[in-house]
Amino acid sequence: MIFKSINPFTQEVIAEYESLTNAALNKKITLAENAFSKWKQTSFQERAEMMQKLANILRENKQKLGLLITNEMGKILSESVAEVEKSSSNCDYYAENAEQMLKDVYYETPFKSMSVYDPMGAVFAVMPWNYPFWQVLRYAAPAIMAGNVTLLKHASNVIGCAKAIESAFLEAGFPEGVFQQISIEVSQVETVISSNIVQGITLTGSEAAGSSVASLAGKHIKKSVMELGGSDPFIILEDANLSKAAEVAAHSRMLNAGQACICAKRFIVTEKVADEFVSLFSANIASLKQGNPLQDGIDLGPLARLDLVDTLADQLQKSLKQGAKLVTGGSYENCNFQPTLIDFVSVDSIAFQQETFGPLATVIRAKDENDAIAIANNHRYGLAAAIWTEDREKAYKLARKIESGNVFVNSLVRSVSQVPFGGIKKSGYGRELGAVGIKEFMNMKSLVIE
């Protein structure tokens, strides 16, 4: 099979990549096995030196790498460069903190007892195209600092990014086989998961992809972490700072042209302030400029693929037929989809029930704060949520009622190196990042010494 990298804005074929033969894939798996036998014996200091060098390489080449991201998946260049910078900072963070996170834990018993953390082997990663550097370094930096190795199956439209990350690891001095990108077909995934060296699987992607890969992980009794779809609620209460909420709401929904699991998608606002919020929200959205992602002054680029445009357009049209009102936007051409806002969306609407992966914001009007929480929880997904209110005590109490893996108060939802991140319900299971995340792919071994 040939994988094509297509520039979403120009529709030009940038590059073509051949998938690995089964023989070549088996060699990669064997290389990972050999690399792990040595890598797990290296010290945290040795790993940290290489990881910090990797961070510097990414930082020094952020413009070139950012351009690669933009050309392959279409986000505006400033966001691409920022993604590389964030990825490099993540490398620094785990280089500096992994050893402390994985220190032995002692227990108060009449005898000596403790838990130690051993690396598992190879982590097989299936990663998406929407954040082609961050999603990879988010899992890879902690996993490799912990003594594991990794095999990456990246999305087929960003293989150039996958190869660039692999090259950066090698340039930083990591031994061959510690980080490998593998361009494989879906039919070859089980070969990787079933291999003895692979002991953990991490996937960020759609609910369907997660279900398929998680099934294979279960079949072969391998630990897995799944970050899947999201339809995150953004709740605006009566006492919220509406101007600030509307500004952040537009940023949250339209970041990366709306192509993120953690983009706010369902804007649930209490009736008393709904008209005012929608007016402010609409103005923010209408001011955004969509177009050439390499051009200055552009706020969002094209969607990554034509099929994504077709899906979003279908969701929009069906939602309007179901009673939603178009407030601004709604037009599209090729991969260019204008920032769009619809109001009076019901809980039965397609735009409410399904994940909308693109620049489409939906407003749902709630009677009061209790109704807003009920609407937020009335969904198959539970990745992240946001609450806007000036009453911090109320925010804390309401946040505890929200069925979600993450809740942000008066803030943009985002993933950061220090804080565990992941979802519940159909948004997946397990956690990435933080001390909890780094331990997902470790063998916590209890030692008892009489």
Short mmCIF file of C-alpha atoms in Angstrom, two decimals:
data_model
loop_
_atom_site.label_atom_id
_atom_site.label_comp_id
_atom_site.label_asym_id
_atom_site.label_seq_id
_atom_site.Cartn_x
_atom_site.Cartn_y
_atom_site.Cartn_z
CA MET A 1 0.00 0.00 0.00
CA ILE A 2 1.08 3.57 -0.72
CA PHE A 3 0.34 6.23 1.90
CA LYS A 4 -0.05 9.73 0.48
CA SER A 5 0.69 12.99 2.25
CA ILE A 6 -1.63 15.64 0.74
CA ASN A 7 -1.51 19.35 1.52
CA PRO A 8 -5.08 20.11 2.68
CA PHE A 9 -5.07 23.69 1.39
CA THR A 10 -3.62 23.09 -2.08
CA GLN A 11 -4.58 19.39 -2.44
CA GLU A 12 -1.05 18.81 -3.73
CA VAL A 13 0.52 15.40 -3.08
CA ILE A 14 3.58 16.21 -0.95
CA ALA A 15 5.03 12.73 -0.60
CA GLU A 16 4.25 9.05 -0.89
CA TYR A 17 5.35 6.30 1.48
CA GLU A 18 5.26 2.54 1.05
CA SER A 19 3.90 0.41 3.85
CA LEU A 20 6.25 -2.06 5.49
CA THR A 21 6.31 -5.63 4.26
CA ASN A 22 5.65 -8.28 6.90
CA ALA A 23 9.34 -9.22 6.81
CA ALA A 24 10.40 -5.60 7.36
CA LEU A 25 7.89 -5.23 10.19
CA ASN A 26 9.24 -8.33 11.93
CA LYS A 27 12.74 -6.86 11.73
CA LYS A 28 11.48 -3.70 13.42
CA ILE A 29 9.88 -5.75 16.19
CA THR A 30 13.11 -7.71 16.71
CA LEU A 31 15.08 -4.46 16.80
CA ALA A 32 12.74 -3.13 19.51
CA GLU A 33 13.25 -6.30 21.53
CA ASN A 34 17.04 -6.04 21.29
CA ALA A 35 16.99 -2.33 22.09
CA PHE A 36 14.84 -2.84 25.19
CA SER A 37 17.20 -5.40 26.69
CA LYS A 38 19.88 -2.70 26.84
CA TRP A 39 17.76 0.45 27.25
CA LYS A 40 16.06 -0.75 30.43
CA GLN A 41 19.48 -1.01 32.08
CA THR A 42 20.47 2.60 31.41
CA SER A 43 20.32 5.11 34.25
CA PHE A 44 17.83 7.95 34.53
CA GLN A 45 20.72 10.34 34.08
CA GLU A 46 21.73 8.77 30.78
CA ARG A 47 18.16 8.86 29.51
CA ALA A 48 17.68 12.43 30.71
CA GLU A 49 20.73 13.69 28.85
CA MET A 50 19.40 12.30 25.58
CA MET A 51 15.86 13.49 26.27
CA GLN A 52 17.06 17.03 26.95
CA LYS A 53 19.10 16.93 23.76
CA LEU A 54 15.95 15.85 21.93
CA ALA A 55 14.10 18.80 23.44
CA ASN A 56 16.81 21.15 22.18
CA ILE A 57 16.73 19.64 18.68
CA LEU A 58 12.97 20.12 18.48
CA ARG A 59 13.23 23.66 19.77
CA GLU A 60 16.02 24.63 17.40
CA ASN A 61 14.13 23.24 14.41
CA LYS A 62 10.64 24.41 15.40
CA GLN A 63 10.13 26.53 12.28
CA LYS A 64 11.07 23.75 9.87
CA LEU A 65 9.10 21.14 11.79
CA GLY A 66 6.16 23.49 12.18
CA LEU A 67 6.08 23.99 8.42
CA LEU A 68 6.02 20.22 7.97
CA ILE A 69 3.00 19.95 10.29
CA THR A 70 1.15 22.71 8.44
CA ASN A 71 1.86 21.23 5.02
CA GLU A 72 0.73 17.75 6.07
CA MET A 73 -2.41 18.49 8.09
CA GLY A 74 -3.25 22.15 7.55
CA LYS A 75 -3.16 23.97 10.89
CA ILE A 76 -1.92 27.56 10.83
CA LEU A 77 1.84 27.87 11.09
CA SER A 78 1.88 29.68 14.44
CA GLU A 79 -0.09 26.80 16.02
CA SER A 80 2.25 24.26 14.43
CA VAL A 81 5.35 25.99 15.80
CA ALA A 82 3.69 26.24 19.23
CA GLU A 83 2.97 22.50 19.09
CA VAL A 84 6.65 21.72 18.52
CA GLU A 85 7.60 24.04 21.39
CA LYS A 86 5.12 22.33 23.71
CA SER A 87 6.48 18.94 22.69
CA SER A 88 10.03 20.01 23.47
CA SER A 89 8.96 21.31 26.88
CA ASN A 90 7.34 17.95 27.59
CA CYS A 91 10.66 16.25 26.88
CA ASP A 92 12.39 18.60 29.31
CA TYR A 93 9.77 17.98 31.98
CA TYR A 94 10.12 14.20 31.98
CA ALA A 95 13.88 14.38 31.70
CA GLU A 96 13.83 16.37 34.93
CA ASN A 97 11.06 14.56 36.82
CA ALA A 98 10.75 10.93 35.70
CA GLU A 99 13.17 9.56 38.28
CA GLN A 100 11.33 11.24 41.15
CA MET A 101 7.96 10.02 39.85
CA LEU A 102 9.18 6.42 39.74
CA LYS A 103 11.01 6.25 43.04
CA ASP A 104 10.40 3.26 45.30
CA VAL A 105 7.38 3.44 47.60
CA TYR A 106 7.75 2.05 51.16
CA TYR A 107 4.94 0.77 53.37
CA GLU A 108 4.50 0.70 57.14
CA THR A 109 4.60 -3.01 57.93
CA PRO A 110 6.41 -5.13 60.57
CA PHE A 111 8.74 -6.22 57.77
CA LYS A 112 10.44 -4.33 54.96
CA SER A 113 7.99 -3.83 52.10
CA MET A 114 7.97 -1.63 49.06
CA SER A 115 6.78 -1.18 45.49
CA VAL A 116 9.26 -0.67 42.68
CA TYR A 117 8.54 0.35 39.10
CA ASP A 118 10.06 -1.65 36.25
CA PRO A 119 9.71 -0.88 32.54
CA MET A 120 7.40 -3.25 30.68
CA GLY A 121 8.90 -3.51 27.20
CA ALA A 122 7.67 -1.84 24.02
CA VAL A 123 4.70 0.51 23.98
CA PHE A 124 2.81 0.30 20.69
CA ALA A 125 1.23 3.66 19.89
CA VAL A 126 -1.51 4.44 17.39
CA MET A 127 -1.57 8.20 17.07
CA PRO A 128 -3.77 10.75 15.23
CA TRP A 129 -2.98 13.43 12.69
CA ASN A 130 -4.48 16.45 14.47
CA TYR A 131 -1.49 17.05 16.77
CA PRO A 132 1.17 15.00 14.98
CA PHE A 133 4.06 16.00 17.26
CA TRP A 134 2.38 16.65 20.62
CA GLN A 135 0.37 13.44 20.69
CA VAL A 136 3.52 11.44 20.03
CA LEU A 137 5.85 13.19 22.47
CA ARG A 138 3.09 13.27 25.08
CA TYR A 139 3.27 9.50 25.48
CA ALA A 140 6.80 8.83 24.21
CA ALA A 141 8.77 11.13 26.51
CA PRO A 142 7.51 9.56 29.77
CA ALA A 143 7.46 6.02 28.36
CA ILE A 144 11.06 6.18 27.15
CA MET A 145 12.31 8.01 30.22
CA ALA A 146 10.80 5.14 32.24
CA GLY A 147 12.98 2.64 30.36
CA ASN A 148 10.50 1.42 27.77
CA VAL A 149 10.93 1.49 23.99
CA THR A 150 8.20 2.30 21.50
CA LEU A 151 6.75 1.46 18.09
CA LEU A 152 4.66 4.24 16.53
CA LYS A 153 1.92 3.75 13.97
CA HIS A 154 1.11 7.31 13.02
CA ALA A 155 -1.85 8.45 10.93
CA SER A 156 -1.26 7.80 7.24
CA ASN A 157 -1.46 11.49 6.26
CA VAL A 158 1.34 12.61 8.64
CA ILE A 159 4.02 10.00 8.06
CA GLY A 160 6.45 12.80 7.23
CA CYS A 161 6.03 14.05 10.79
CA ALA A 162 6.53 10.52 12.14
CA LYS A 163 9.79 10.17 10.23
CA ALA A 164 10.96 13.59 11.40
CA ILE A 165 10.35 12.63 15.05
CA GLU A 166 12.24 9.36 14.59
CA SER A 167 15.16 11.25 13.02
CA ALA A 168 15.20 13.68 15.94
CA PHE A 169 15.43 10.78 18.43
CA LEU A 170 18.38 9.30 16.55
CA GLU A 171 20.08 12.68 16.27
CA ALA A 172 19.70 13.11 20.03
CA GLY A 173 21.69 9.92 20.58
CA PHE A 174 18.96 7.44 21.41
CA PRO A 175 20.02 3.93 20.38
CA GLU A 176 18.43 2.54 17.24
CA GLY A 177 15.25 0.72 18.13
CA VAL A 178 14.28 2.81 21.17
CA PHE A 179 11.89 4.89 19.04
CA GLN A 180 10.67 3.50 15.74
CA GLN A 181 7.94 4.71 13.43
CA ILE A 182 6.31 1.91 11.47
CA SER A 183 4.23 2.62 8.37
CA ILE A 184 1.87 -0.32 8.49
CA GLU A 185 -1.58 -1.27 7.27
CA VAL A 186 -4.51 -1.99 9.58
CA SER A 187 -4.20 -5.68 8.80
CA GLN A 188 -0.69 -5.67 10.34
CA VAL A 189 -1.71 -4.15 13.67
CA GLU A 190 -2.41 -7.46 15.36
CA THR A 191 1.07 -8.71 14.42
CA VAL A 192 2.54 -5.87 16.47
CA ILE A 193 0.15 -6.24 19.41
CA SER A 194 0.66 -10.01 19.62
CA SER A 195 4.46 -9.77 19.66
CA ASN A 196 6.13 -10.65 22.96
CA ILE A 197 8.03 -7.37 23.25
CA VAL A 198 4.86 -5.23 23.08
CA GLN A 199 3.37 -5.07 26.57
CA GLY A 200 1.41 -1.83 26.35
CA ILE A 201 -0.79 -0.15 23.76
CA THR A 202 -1.78 3.51 23.70
CA LEU A 203 -4.23 4.97 21.21
CA THR A 204 -5.59 8.43 20.64
CA GLY A 205 -8.31 8.47 18.02
CA SER A 206 -11.92 7.72 17.24
CA GLU A 207 -14.25 5.58 19.29
CA ALA A 208 -14.34 3.00 16.47
CA ALA A 209 -10.55 2.79 16.23
CA GLY A 210 -10.26 2.52 20.01
CA SER A 211 -12.81 -0.26 20.19
CA SER A 212 -10.97 -2.26 17.53
CA VAL A 213 -7.50 -1.85 19.02
CA ALA A 214 -8.69 -2.33 22.60
CA SER A 215 -10.31 -5.60 21.52
CA LEU A 216 -6.99 -6.83 20.15
CA ALA A 217 -5.19 -5.69 23.30
CA GLY A 218 -7.68 -7.64 25.41
CA LYS A 219 -7.39 -10.68 23.18
CA HIS A 220 -3.63 -10.78 23.72
CA ILE A 221 -3.83 -9.64 27.37
CA LYS A 222 -1.91 -6.41 26.91
CA LYS A 223 -2.34 -3.25 28.99
CA SER A 224 -3.93 -0.40 27.04
CA VAL A 225 -4.71 3.29 27.42
CA MET A 226 -7.40 4.79 25.21
CA GLU A 227 -8.12 8.48 24.59
CA LEU A 228 -11.07 8.52 22.25
CA GLY A 229 -13.78 10.89 21.08
CA GLY A 230 -15.12 13.88 22.91
CA SER A 231 -18.07 16.24 22.83
CA ASP A 232 -16.95 18.49 25.62
CA PRO A 233 -19.50 20.70 27.39
CA PHE A 234 -18.67 24.35 28.01
CA ILE A 235 -21.10 25.52 30.69
CA ILE A 236 -21.87 29.22 31.13
CA LEU A 237 -23.78 30.14 34.30
CA GLU A 238 -25.61 33.38 35.06
CA ASP A 239 -22.79 34.90 37.10
CA ALA A 240 -20.07 34.14 34.55
CA ASN A 241 -17.83 36.79 33.04
CA LEU A 242 -19.62 36.57 29.70
CA SER A 243 -17.13 38.61 27.71
CA LYS A 244 -14.20 36.47 28.81
CA ALA A 245 -16.22 33.26 28.47
CA ALA A 246 -17.20 34.12 24.90
CA GLU A 247 -13.61 34.90 23.99
CA VAL A 248 -12.27 31.63 25.40
CA ALA A 249 -15.22 29.72 23.95
CA ALA A 250 -14.34 30.85 20.43
CA HIS A 251 -10.68 30.00 20.98
CA SER A 252 -11.51 26.60 22.44
CA ARG A 253 -13.84 25.63 19.61
CA MET A 254 -11.81 26.98 16.70
CA LEU A 255 -8.29 26.02 17.81
CA ASN A 256 -6.72 23.72 15.20
CA ALA A 257 -9.78 24.44 13.02
CA GLY A 258 -11.89 22.65 15.61
CA GLN A 259 -10.08 19.37 15.06
CA ALA A 260 -9.35 18.21 18.59
CA CYS A 261 -11.02 15.79 20.98
CA ILE A 262 -10.76 18.38 23.75
CA CYS A 263 -12.17 21.30 21.78
CA ALA A 264 -15.33 22.53 23.49
CA LYS A 265 -18.25 21.43 21.33
CA ARG A 266 -21.48 21.81 23.31
CA PHE A 267 -21.93 25.32 24.70
CA ILE A 268 -24.55 25.01 27.41
CA VAL A 269 -25.74 28.40 28.65
CA THR A 270 -28.45 29.26 31.19
CA GLU A 271 -31.49 31.02 29.72
CA LYS A 272 -31.13 34.34 31.55
CA VAL A 273 -27.80 35.13 29.86
CA ALA A 274 -28.18 33.05 26.68
CA ASP A 275 -28.99 35.93 24.30
CA GLU A 276 -26.12 38.06 25.56
CA PHE A 277 -23.64 35.21 25.44
CA VAL A 278 -24.66 34.15 21.93
CA SER A 279 -24.25 37.74 20.72
CA LEU A 280 -20.73 37.95 22.16
CA PHE A 281 -19.84 34.43 21.03
CA SER A 282 -21.07 35.07 17.50
CA ALA A 283 -19.05 38.26 17.23
CA ASN A 284 -15.88 36.45 18.28
CA ILE A 285 -16.46 33.64 15.79
CA ALA A 286 -17.39 35.96 12.92
CA SER A 287 -14.16 37.91 13.41
CA LEU A 288 -12.01 34.85 12.72
CA LYS A 289 -10.37 34.56 9.32
CA GLN A 290 -10.12 31.18 7.63
CA GLY A 291 -7.73 30.53 4.76
CA ASN A 292 -4.13 29.79 3.77
CA PRO A 293 -2.44 28.47 6.93
CA LEU A 294 0.91 29.96 5.86
CA GLN A 295 -0.49 33.47 5.49
CA ASP A 296 -0.22 36.07 8.27
CA GLY A 297 -3.50 37.14 9.82
CA ILE A 298 -5.24 33.81 9.26
CA ASP A 299 -6.85 32.33 12.40
CA LEU A 300 -7.65 28.84 11.16
CA GLY A 301 -6.64 26.79 8.17
CA PRO A 302 -8.45 24.06 6.24
CA LEU A 303 -9.70 20.77 7.59
CA ALA A 304 -7.18 17.99 7.13
CA ARG A 305 -9.14 15.92 4.59
CA LEU A 306 -12.07 16.29 2.21
CA ASP A 307 -14.04 13.50 3.89
CA LEU A 308 -13.95 15.46 7.14
CA VAL A 309 -15.60 18.39 5.37
CA ASP A 310 -18.32 16.12 3.99
CA THR A 311 -19.05 14.70 7.44
CA LEU A 312 -19.20 18.10 9.13
CA ALA A 313 -21.37 19.59 6.38
CA ASP A 314 -23.79 16.70 6.72
CA GLN A 315 -23.96 17.16 10.50
CA LEU A 316 -24.62 20.88 10.04
CA GLN A 317 -27.40 20.46 7.50
CA LYS A 318 -29.16 17.72 9.46
CA SER A 319 -28.98 19.81 12.65
CA LEU A 320 -30.57 22.80 10.89
CA LYS A 321 -33.37 20.55 9.63
CA GLN A 322 -33.86 19.39 13.22
CA GLY A 323 -34.56 22.95 14.37
CA ALA A 324 -31.19 24.56 15.07
CA LYS A 325 -30.70 28.15 13.93
CA LEU A 326 -27.66 29.24 11.88
CA VAL A 327 -26.13 32.31 13.53
CA THR A 328 -22.92 32.77 11.52
CA GLY A 329 -20.80 30.89 8.99
CA GLY A 330 -21.96 27.68 7.37
CA SER A 331 -20.19 27.88 4.02
CA TYR A 332 -17.37 25.65 2.82
CA GLU A 333 -15.28 24.92 -0.27
CA ASN A 334 -12.84 22.06 -0.71
CA CYS A 335 -11.21 21.65 2.73
CA ASN A 336 -11.97 25.24 3.75
CA PHE A 337 -14.85 25.35 6.23
CA GLN A 338 -15.85 28.74 7.60
CA PRO A 339 -16.17 29.14 11.42
CA THR A 340 -19.81 28.34 12.15
CA LEU A 341 -22.22 28.83 15.07
CA ILE A 342 -25.68 27.33 15.47
CA ASP A 343 -28.12 28.11 18.30
CA PHE A 344 -31.19 26.41 19.80
CA VAL A 345 -29.66 22.96 19.46
CA SER A 346 -31.67 20.22 21.16
CA VAL A 347 -30.34 17.15 22.93
CA ASP A 348 -31.78 15.05 20.08
CA SER A 349 -29.86 16.96 17.42
CA ILE A 350 -27.09 15.32 15.37
CA ALA A 351 -24.75 18.14 16.44
CA PHE A 352 -25.41 17.24 20.08
CA GLN A 353 -25.34 13.46 19.81
CA GLN A 354 -22.29 13.10 17.57
CA GLU A 355 -18.76 14.44 17.83
CA THR A 356 -18.35 17.36 15.42
CA PHE A 357 -14.72 17.43 14.32
CA GLY A 358 -14.32 20.88 12.79
CA PRO A 359 -15.19 24.56 13.28
CA LEU A 360 -18.84 24.08 14.23
CA ALA A 361 -20.02 25.45 17.59
CA THR A 362 -23.40 24.50 19.03
CA VAL A 363 -25.37 26.39 21.68
CA ILE A 364 -27.81 24.56 23.94
CA ARG A 365 -29.99 26.62 26.27
CA ALA A 366 -30.52 25.34 29.82
CA LYS A 367 -33.17 26.37 32.37
CA ASP A 368 -30.71 26.72 35.26
CA GLU A 369 -27.41 25.35 36.55
CA ASN A 370 -28.86 21.98 37.53
CA ASP A 371 -30.36 21.59 34.08
CA ALA A 372 -27.00 22.58 32.58
CA ILE A 373 -25.20 19.83 34.48
CA ALA A 374 -27.86 17.31 33.47
CA ILE A 375 -27.46 18.28 29.81
CA ALA A 376 -23.67 18.09 30.07
CA ASN A 377 -23.86 14.57 31.51
CA ASN A 378 -26.42 13.40 28.95
CA HIS A 379 -23.80 12.10 26.54
CA ARG A 380 -21.84 8.99 25.61
CA TYR A 381 -18.54 10.89 25.89
CA GLY A 382 -16.78 12.13 29.00
CA LEU A 383 -13.38 13.52 28.10
CA ALA A 384 -13.29 17.08 29.44
CA ALA A 385 -15.58 19.92 30.48
CA ALA A 386 -15.45 23.59 31.40
CA ILE A 387 -17.56 25.63 33.84
CA TRP A 388 -17.75 29.42 33.82
CA THR A 389 -18.90 31.13 37.03
CA GLU A 390 -17.48 33.74 39.39
CA ASP A 391 -18.45 31.61 42.40
CA ARG A 392 -15.44 29.33 42.96
CA GLU A 393 -17.13 27.33 45.72
CA LYS A 394 -20.13 26.64 43.51
CA ALA A 395 -17.79 25.73 40.65
CA TYR A 396 -16.07 23.13 42.82
CA LYS A 397 -19.35 21.54 43.86
CA LEU A 398 -20.69 21.46 40.31
CA ALA A 399 -17.40 20.16 38.92
CA ARG A 400 -17.71 17.13 41.20
CA LYS A 401 -21.10 16.38 39.60
CA ILE A 402 -19.84 16.43 36.03
CA GLU A 403 -19.21 13.02 34.46
CA SER A 404 -15.87 13.68 32.83
CA GLY A 405 -12.20 12.86 33.15
CA ASN A 406 -11.23 16.53 33.38
CA VAL A 407 -13.01 19.72 34.43
CA PHE A 408 -11.59 23.22 34.00
CA VAL A 409 -13.09 26.26 35.73
CA ASN A 410 -12.92 29.63 33.96
CA SER A 411 -10.17 28.28 31.75
CA LEU A 412 -9.37 26.78 28.37
CA VAL A 413 -9.32 22.97 28.51
CA ARG A 414 -5.84 21.70 27.65
CA SER A 415 -3.40 18.93 28.47
CA VAL A 416 -0.25 19.83 30.40
CA SER A 417 2.74 17.71 31.33
CA GLN A 418 2.19 17.83 35.09
CA VAL A 419 -1.51 16.87 35.23
CA PRO A 420 -2.98 13.42 34.44
CA PHE A 421 -5.29 13.52 31.43
CA GLY A 422 -7.87 11.04 30.08
CA GLY A 423 -11.55 10.29 29.74
CA ILE A 424 -14.41 8.11 30.92
CA LYS A 425 -17.46 6.56 29.23
CA LYS A 426 -16.88 6.19 25.46
CA SER A 427 -14.03 8.70 25.68
CA GLY A 428 -11.76 5.90 26.83
CA TYR A 429 -9.83 4.84 29.91
CA GLY A 430 -6.42 5.18 31.50
CA ARG A 431 -4.40 8.34 31.91
CA GLU A 432 -1.51 10.04 30.21
CA LEU A 433 0.87 12.59 31.74
CA GLY A 434 1.86 13.31 35.31
CA ALA A 435 3.02 10.74 37.87
CA VAL A 436 -0.12 8.69 37.21
CA GLY A 437 0.40 8.65 33.46
CA ILE A 438 4.03 7.58 33.51
CA LYS A 439 3.12 4.57 35.66
CA GLU A 440 0.48 3.26 33.21
CA PHE A 441 3.17 1.34 31.34
CA MET A 442 5.26 0.20 34.27
CA ASN A 443 5.27 -3.03 36.20
CA MET A 444 4.56 -2.03 39.79
CA LYS A 445 6.34 -4.84 41.59
CA SER A 446 5.82 -5.39 45.30
CA LEU A 447 8.86 -6.48 47.30
CA VAL A 448 8.61 -7.99 50.78
CA ILE A 449 11.78 -8.71 52.73
CA GLU A 450 11.51 -10.56 56.05
#
